[in-house]
XYZ file of C-alpha atoms in Angstrom:
503
model
C 0.000 0.000 0.000
C 1.252 3.481 -0.859
C 1.808 5.438 2.287
C 3.932 8.029 4.032
C 6.216 6.640 6.711
C 5.199 9.439 9.055
C 2.168 11.699 9.111
C 4.520 14.681 8.915
C 7.702 13.723 7.045
C 10.786 15.772 7.808
C 11.891 18.462 5.378
C 15.608 19.168 5.126
C 15.579 22.369 3.056
C 16.274 24.437 6.166
C 19.721 22.875 6.437
C 20.786 24.214 3.034
C 20.862 27.699 1.586
C 23.502 29.517 -0.445
C 25.872 32.046 1.118
C 25.179 35.702 0.452
C 26.140 36.767 -3.055
C 26.109 33.276 -4.547
C 25.549 33.561 -8.300
C 22.888 31.646 -10.208
C 25.591 30.003 -12.350
C 27.177 28.350 -9.347
C 23.771 27.285 -8.087
C 23.581 24.892 -11.046
C 26.519 22.745 -9.884
C 24.272 19.771 -9.117
C 24.536 16.013 -9.864
C 21.595 15.809 -12.276
C 22.911 18.667 -14.425
C 26.291 16.947 -14.716
C 24.551 13.791 -15.936
C 22.442 15.840 -18.376
C 25.559 17.206 -20.056
C 26.639 13.640 -20.847
C 23.147 12.787 -22.152
C 23.187 15.704 -24.571
C 26.738 14.976 -25.684
C 26.015 11.438 -26.899
C 22.455 10.208 -26.202
C 22.976 6.900 -28.009
C 26.126 5.908 -26.100
C 25.805 2.886 -23.788
C 25.414 4.241 -20.249
C 24.516 1.328 -17.975
C 24.328 -2.461 -18.074
C 22.287 -4.200 -15.366
C 23.182 -7.516 -13.671
C 20.481 -9.090 -15.871
C 22.326 -7.741 -18.961
C 19.734 -5.093 -19.843
C 21.400 -2.255 -21.757
C 20.492 1.429 -21.320
C 21.751 4.183 -23.581
C 22.180 7.639 -22.089
C 18.858 8.705 -23.596
C 17.093 5.610 -22.230
C 18.633 6.003 -18.784
C 17.605 9.660 -18.703
C 14.059 8.675 -19.669
C 14.002 6.239 -16.738
C 15.297 8.998 -14.438
C 12.530 11.338 -15.627
C 9.885 8.632 -15.158
C 11.013 7.916 -11.601
C 11.114 11.642 -10.833
C 7.585 12.126 -12.154
C 6.272 9.106 -10.263
C 7.691 10.296 -6.964
C 6.288 13.788 -7.423
C 2.837 12.337 -8.133
C 3.150 10.272 -4.960
C 3.575 13.480 -3.020
C 7.343 13.816 -2.631
C 8.322 17.483 -2.267
C 11.726 19.201 -2.451
C 13.616 18.657 0.785
C 11.752 15.464 1.747
C 13.529 12.134 2.002
C 12.820 8.946 0.082
C 14.322 5.784 1.528
C 15.359 2.823 -0.618
C 15.140 -0.643 0.933
C 16.208 -2.426 -2.212
C 19.269 -4.421 -1.213
C 21.872 -3.711 -3.880
C 19.402 -3.200 -6.736
C 20.907 -1.337 -9.704
C 17.829 0.940 -9.897
C 19.366 3.012 -7.103
C 21.663 4.744 -9.607
C 18.848 6.308 -11.693
C 16.844 6.690 -8.476
C 19.504 8.915 -6.980
C 19.544 11.066 -10.124
C 15.732 11.247 -10.108
C 15.735 12.508 -6.531
C 18.337 15.113 -7.434
C 16.116 16.187 -10.336
C 13.172 16.918 -8.011
C 15.258 18.270 -5.120
C 14.405 15.419 -2.751
C 16.773 13.605 -0.395
C 18.251 10.164 -1.090
C 18.543 7.598 1.684
C 19.529 3.960 1.186
C 19.324 1.374 3.951
C 22.104 -1.187 3.905
C 21.058 -4.768 3.259
C 23.293 -5.789 6.161
C 21.160 -4.027 8.787
C 18.780 -5.914 11.040
C 15.113 -4.910 11.004
C 15.590 -3.082 14.305
C 18.575 -1.132 12.966
C 16.704 -0.263 9.772
C 13.677 0.875 11.745
C 15.869 3.135 13.879
C 17.204 4.862 10.761
C 13.693 5.275 9.359
C 12.449 6.813 12.595
C 15.366 9.221 12.634
C 15.024 10.290 9.000
C 11.233 10.574 8.724
C 11.072 9.941 4.951
C 8.015 10.682 2.819
C 8.238 7.256 1.151
C 9.997 3.945 1.521
C 10.782 2.243 -1.772
C 11.045 -1.534 -1.622
C 10.618 -3.698 1.465
C 7.767 -2.388 3.621
C 6.782 0.379 1.223
C 6.164 1.327 -2.382
C 7.389 -0.946 -5.172
C 9.436 0.195 -8.145
C 6.494 -0.632 -10.410
C 4.198 1.522 -8.240
C 6.418 4.556 -8.768
C 6.697 4.012 -12.517
C 2.911 3.558 -12.787
C 2.341 6.858 -10.959
C 4.357 8.852 -13.515
C 2.653 11.089 -16.045
C 1.401 14.577 -16.728
C 3.626 17.616 -17.085
C 7.393 16.979 -17.001
C 9.100 17.774 -13.707
C 11.106 20.991 -13.847
C 14.669 20.126 -12.734
C 15.639 21.389 -9.312
C 18.783 23.517 -9.626
C 20.123 24.435 -6.206
C 23.576 23.158 -5.367
C 23.017 24.314 -1.782
C 19.937 22.116 -1.446
C 19.943 18.804 0.477
C 21.116 15.740 -1.410
C 21.254 12.664 0.769
C 21.217 11.364 4.316
C 24.306 9.605 5.524
C 24.633 7.469 8.663
C 27.976 6.749 10.286
C 28.958 3.096 10.521
C 28.156 2.976 14.227
C 31.609 1.868 15.374
C 31.183 3.818 18.634
C 27.502 3.059 19.316
C 24.318 4.215 17.612
C 25.033 5.686 14.163
C 25.108 9.450 13.740
C 22.771 10.882 11.099
C 24.116 13.579 8.781
C 22.970 15.591 5.776
C 24.979 16.132 2.593
C 24.308 18.936 0.097
C 24.011 18.557 -3.680
C 27.200 20.567 -4.199
C 29.140 18.095 -2.027
C 28.090 15.235 -4.318
C 28.947 17.238 -7.411
C 32.364 18.121 -5.990
C 33.006 14.503 -5.074
C 32.318 13.339 -8.619
C 34.627 15.983 -10.058
C 37.442 15.062 -7.679
C 37.147 11.364 -8.570
C 37.149 12.268 -12.268
C 40.290 14.374 -11.877
C 42.257 12.103 -9.539
C 41.496 8.870 -11.414
C 41.462 10.386 -14.918
C 37.936 9.149 -15.610
C 36.886 9.624 -19.242
C 34.308 8.525 -21.805
C 36.274 5.360 -22.602
C 35.995 4.010 -19.064
C 33.982 0.908 -18.234
C 33.411 0.948 -14.489
C 32.183 -2.175 -12.674
C 30.159 -1.724 -9.466
C 30.625 -4.606 -7.012
C 30.185 -2.860 -3.640
C 27.135 -1.705 -1.651
C 25.187 1.121 -3.305
C 24.104 2.247 0.165
C 27.678 3.428 0.669
C 30.534 4.574 -1.561
C 29.885 2.366 -4.607
C 27.117 4.659 -5.875
C 29.366 7.698 -5.729
C 32.116 5.974 -7.714
C 29.617 5.057 -10.449
C 28.338 8.609 -10.972
C 31.634 10.115 -12.253
C 31.718 7.572 -15.082
C 28.206 8.623 -16.121
C 29.130 12.306 -15.861
C 31.867 11.962 -18.485
C 30.054 9.603 -20.866
C 31.519 6.242 -19.859
C 29.684 2.975 -19.202
C 28.741 1.506 -15.823
C 28.370 -2.254 -15.353
C 26.280 -3.187 -12.315
C 26.733 -6.332 -10.212
C 24.424 -7.471 -7.427
C 27.379 -8.309 -5.187
C 31.104 -8.929 -5.196
C 31.938 -12.403 -6.517
C 35.494 -13.443 -5.697
C 35.244 -16.381 -8.114
C 34.271 -14.179 -11.073
C 35.880 -10.786 -10.407
C 38.886 -11.136 -12.726
C 36.862 -13.122 -15.276
C 34.155 -10.440 -15.411
C 36.780 -7.719 -15.777
C 38.290 -9.528 -18.767
C 34.968 -10.533 -20.368
C 33.438 -7.049 -20.139
C 36.572 -5.048 -20.853
C 36.348 -3.351 -17.455
C 38.787 -0.472 -16.926
C 38.009 0.517 -13.317
C 36.346 -0.669 -10.132
C 36.032 0.238 -6.455
C 36.768 -2.369 -3.787
C 37.622 -2.803 -0.112
C 40.734 -4.665 1.111
C 38.921 -7.914 1.917
C 37.698 -8.066 -1.691
C 41.256 -7.659 -2.988
C 42.553 -10.405 -0.706
C 39.740 -12.768 -1.711
C 40.135 -12.097 -5.439
C 43.903 -12.607 -5.310
C 43.235 -16.151 -4.159
C 41.511 -16.908 -7.471
C 42.836 -17.452 -10.981
C 42.155 -15.042 -13.799
C 43.547 -12.155 -15.797
C 42.281 -8.609 -16.191
C 44.143 -7.135 -19.171
C 41.901 -4.060 -19.526
C 41.654 -3.201 -15.806
C 43.741 -0.041 -15.466
C 42.406 1.580 -12.278
C 41.447 0.061 -8.953
C 40.510 2.164 -5.930
C 40.445 0.637 -2.458
C 38.837 2.240 0.576
C 37.421 1.417 3.993
C 40.783 0.400 5.484
C 44.448 0.452 4.515
C 45.685 -2.226 2.145
C 48.465 -4.214 3.848
C 51.833 -3.899 2.136
C 51.952 -7.636 1.418
C 48.605 -7.426 -0.408
C 49.756 -4.413 -2.448
C 52.881 -6.269 -3.524
C 50.887 -9.348 -4.547
C 48.352 -7.254 -6.471
C 50.861 -5.082 -8.321
C 53.174 -8.017 -8.934
C 50.361 -9.937 -10.603
C 48.939 -6.926 -12.489
C 51.876 -4.586 -13.204
C 49.772 -2.525 -15.622
C 47.330 -1.592 -12.845
C 47.117 1.866 -11.265
C 46.214 1.381 -7.601
C 44.544 4.175 -5.630
C 43.576 4.349 -1.977
C 41.114 6.850 -0.553
C 40.554 7.770 3.080
C 37.302 9.371 4.072
C 34.538 9.248 6.627
C 30.805 9.783 6.900
C 31.422 13.132 8.594
C 34.173 14.503 6.383
C 33.584 12.908 3.000
C 36.582 11.882 0.855
C 39.668 13.403 2.480
C 42.935 12.013 1.130
C 44.171 10.006 -1.843
C 47.247 7.821 -2.141
C 48.148 7.820 -5.824
C 49.731 4.973 -7.822
C 53.225 6.502 -7.741
C 53.157 6.573 -3.931
C 51.806 3.093 -3.205
C 55.175 1.490 -2.502
C 56.942 4.726 -1.516
C 54.402 5.530 1.223
C 52.874 2.088 1.873
C 51.359 2.824 5.290
C 49.963 6.240 4.362
C 46.479 7.035 3.087
C 47.768 9.947 1.022
C 47.344 13.701 0.787
C 44.281 15.933 0.703
C 42.746 16.724 -2.705
C 39.784 18.574 -4.146
C 39.671 21.513 -1.751
C 39.745 19.278 1.319
C 42.065 20.204 4.198
C 43.551 17.981 6.895
C 44.562 19.098 10.379
C 46.181 16.958 13.064
C 45.705 18.664 16.421
C 45.842 18.000 20.145
C 42.839 17.962 22.478
C 42.955 21.762 22.744
C 42.732 22.116 18.959
C 46.338 23.215 18.440
C 48.314 21.746 15.504
C 51.022 19.232 16.417
C 54.424 18.750 14.739
C 54.873 16.338 11.833
C 55.083 12.742 12.997
C 53.086 13.348 16.181
C 49.982 11.194 16.647
C 46.917 13.263 17.525
C 43.293 13.865 16.490
C 42.504 14.076 12.765
C 40.192 16.846 11.538
C 39.047 17.662 8.012
C 37.072 20.376 6.282
C 36.134 21.204 2.732
C 33.351 21.204 0.146
C 32.584 17.485 0.516
C 31.997 17.436 4.281
C 28.510 16.992 5.727
C 26.369 20.094 6.091
C 24.770 19.252 9.435
C 24.106 16.560 12.024
C 20.361 15.987 11.913
C 19.693 13.006 14.202
C 19.382 12.362 17.910
C 22.991 11.206 18.356
C 25.244 14.157 19.136
C 28.208 14.926 16.873
C 31.741 14.189 18.084
C 33.142 16.734 20.503
C 35.376 19.270 18.760
C 37.337 22.146 20.319
C 35.205 25.267 20.017
C 37.704 27.165 17.896
C 37.924 24.318 15.369
C 34.156 23.917 15.201
C 33.828 27.635 14.448
C 36.259 27.211 11.541
C 34.242 24.356 10.014
C 36.405 21.387 10.988
C 34.844 17.911 11.336
C 36.180 14.681 12.804
C 35.336 10.988 12.653
C 37.281 10.277 15.835
C 40.373 8.923 14.091
C 43.914 9.601 15.292
C 47.042 9.695 13.161
C 49.873 11.885 11.966
C 51.084 13.938 9.003
C 54.627 13.479 7.744
C 56.911 16.242 6.452
C 55.381 15.970 2.960
C 51.801 16.262 4.193
C 50.927 12.577 3.822
C 48.442 11.309 6.387
C 48.804 8.021 8.249
C 45.911 6.668 10.308
C 47.027 5.302 13.657
C 43.569 4.220 14.782
C 40.174 5.257 16.020
C 40.531 7.042 19.331
C 37.819 4.888 20.899
C 39.711 1.684 19.961
C 42.997 2.723 21.576
C 44.259 0.025 23.977
C 45.913 1.118 27.220
C 47.944 -1.821 28.515
C 50.195 -1.332 31.516
C 50.108 2.415 30.947
C 51.295 2.112 27.329
C 49.278 2.960 24.210
C 48.698 0.186 21.692
C 47.075 1.121 18.374
C 45.120 -1.882 17.026
C 45.665 -0.896 13.394
C 49.438 -1.234 13.796
C 49.129 -4.778 15.145
C 46.498 -5.685 12.531
C 48.818 -4.536 9.740
C 51.495 -6.969 10.934
C 49.095 -9.908 11.274
C 47.406 -9.176 7.922
C 50.728 -9.569 6.141
C 50.452 -13.336 6.625
C 48.661 -14.823 3.618
C 46.840 -17.345 5.806
C 45.090 -14.534 7.710
C 41.888 -13.506 5.905
C 40.588 -10.917 8.386
C 41.737 -9.700 11.776
C 40.495 -7.455 14.570
C 42.755 -6.435 17.451
C 40.971 -5.324 20.614
C 41.623 -4.633 24.268
C 40.127 -6.994 26.849
C 39.787 -6.109 30.549
C 42.586 -7.357 32.793
C 42.987 -6.818 36.542
C 46.754 -6.391 36.367
C 47.391 -4.678 33.019
C 44.125 -2.766 32.780
C 43.733 -4.170 29.273
C 45.484 -6.926 27.372
C 45.894 -7.034 23.616
C 43.784 -9.727 21.930
C 43.737 -10.723 18.263
C 40.624 -12.242 16.669
C 41.222 -13.623 13.196
C 39.783 -15.667 10.365
C 42.151 -17.970 8.505
C 44.409 -20.998 8.761
C 47.328 -19.390 10.591
C 48.517 -20.989 13.816
C 48.973 -18.992 17.001
C 52.693 -19.842 17.169
C 53.239 -18.434 13.671
C 51.451 -15.204 14.531
C 53.395 -14.707 17.746
C 56.682 -15.257 15.909
C 55.707 -12.721 13.260
C 54.760 -10.137 15.884
C 58.031 -10.643 17.754
C 59.922 -9.749 14.596
C 58.095 -6.467 14.047
C 56.496 -5.234 17.274
C 57.580 -4.163 20.721
C 56.797 -6.769 23.360
C 53.934 -4.788 24.926
C 52.127 -4.643 21.559
C 52.149 -8.404 20.968
C 48.707 -9.975 21.530
C 48.524 -12.068 24.684
C 45.367 -13.840 23.541
C 44.378 -15.170 20.118
C 40.905 -16.216 18.971
C 40.618 -18.197 15.735
C 37.059 -17.652 14.468
C 34.858 -18.653 11.553
C 33.856 -15.029 10.898
C 34.185 -11.542 12.344
C 31.365 -9.104 12.973
C 31.021 -6.180 10.580
C 29.362 -2.778 10.473
C 26.595 -2.046 7.968
C 29.145 -0.817 5.422
C 31.192 -3.991 5.565
C 34.002 -2.900 7.882
C 35.179 -5.189 10.653
C 33.708 -3.743 13.854
C 36.144 -3.930 16.756
C 33.355 -2.735 19.052
C 31.027 -5.601 18.106
C 33.837 -8.147 18.307
C 34.880 -6.811 21.716
C 31.295 -6.878 23.016
C 30.781 -10.443 21.796
C 33.936 -11.675 23.511
C 33.330 -9.868 26.780
C 29.764 -11.242 26.809
C 31.096 -14.781 26.630
C 30.623 -15.595 22.952
C 34.098 -16.619 21.739
C 32.635 -18.221 18.628
C 30.828 -14.961 17.736
């Protein structure tokens, strides 16, 4: 049945608004307009291929976008109101996002990994006008509702674009609002950094509720072709790249590790971007040794700050532990608890600001605490700690909340995880602190793989100070993840402390 999720859906227009003196030209820097330029340039060019092998030209994809936009307007969706997709990883979310940008509404996609209770919490927080998919309106319902006068495109770059939830690594997820201009900037930065052009064939294998959508849009903006997959398939990744002539894709480190364990060539794959966590040096060497023609990129970002830094292909082996330098108008600051910058090489709090950061926190969970002077200057933080080197390259030490204090000494889980991940027989690992009467906390390593505890201890002894070496090891069938696929140290820690060693 067609229905509003709430009697009075929230409207997010009040969180936007252009600064004084903003020209009309700049107010047209919006995602749908960027896509429209590509449509007009070559309407017959292949734009998108679905997992079912349906082919859409740019003209056909734009017609679908217009139909979805019209249907949602006829179902009562107004500018500034949210529409939530509960569609798993359905490819329709790409044109759906563009349709919402066309009518000035707000995109929200619920991860397929969430439980019903977690999904309901996000719905209650967001107050959308409609839910599309599970528990709401079907895709066919929206298409059937289309008709009448064409929808006039909404052209305000300072208008709301989409709702973003943090991954919930510290508790309940924070709810944030992103503006249309932030999405447009993000696409342009990806285009520039990765040299995206009309010859690119980009394959989507990650969750569209997170970054995968925003790595597909730049290819459409420049007239390339996007190939959609329902999910990452480690058995077919290289084969699909070769069969379809794929030139680029976005992955996370666990996907790279899994795919490297399978046979196959990818002669046309020129660009691979990894995000979500640092790629271990051993994995980089295996990947680039097997595919020497490949340009490998890494991007560090967060829900709060957007894309922050990029590690480019030329720096992958020169700066293997770094996540790169700031690009696209983004700025990085590493500062102490008072908000004062610290010298290069000093581990402290990481802050970012720029055109791709969130506009506002709009949910019940309070934003992270930031020194007043930094907040006034527009800085945001995700709660990570790290350091900048003399060249301005950022290295993530860890999340502040995950810091382990053992015997009065700081242990950063990410450092220990990087050592353990270098062993090929370790698939995934989470290092956490467990309560201990004597030490306060002891370092514990939870891992998936065939490695033996003795091997892991020997490896750690070669590369880590004694106080950083895990005192307890848990070999598990699987680790717990956040909704965006990251290993959640918090969930792993809670499961172990609650007496569930098998998770």
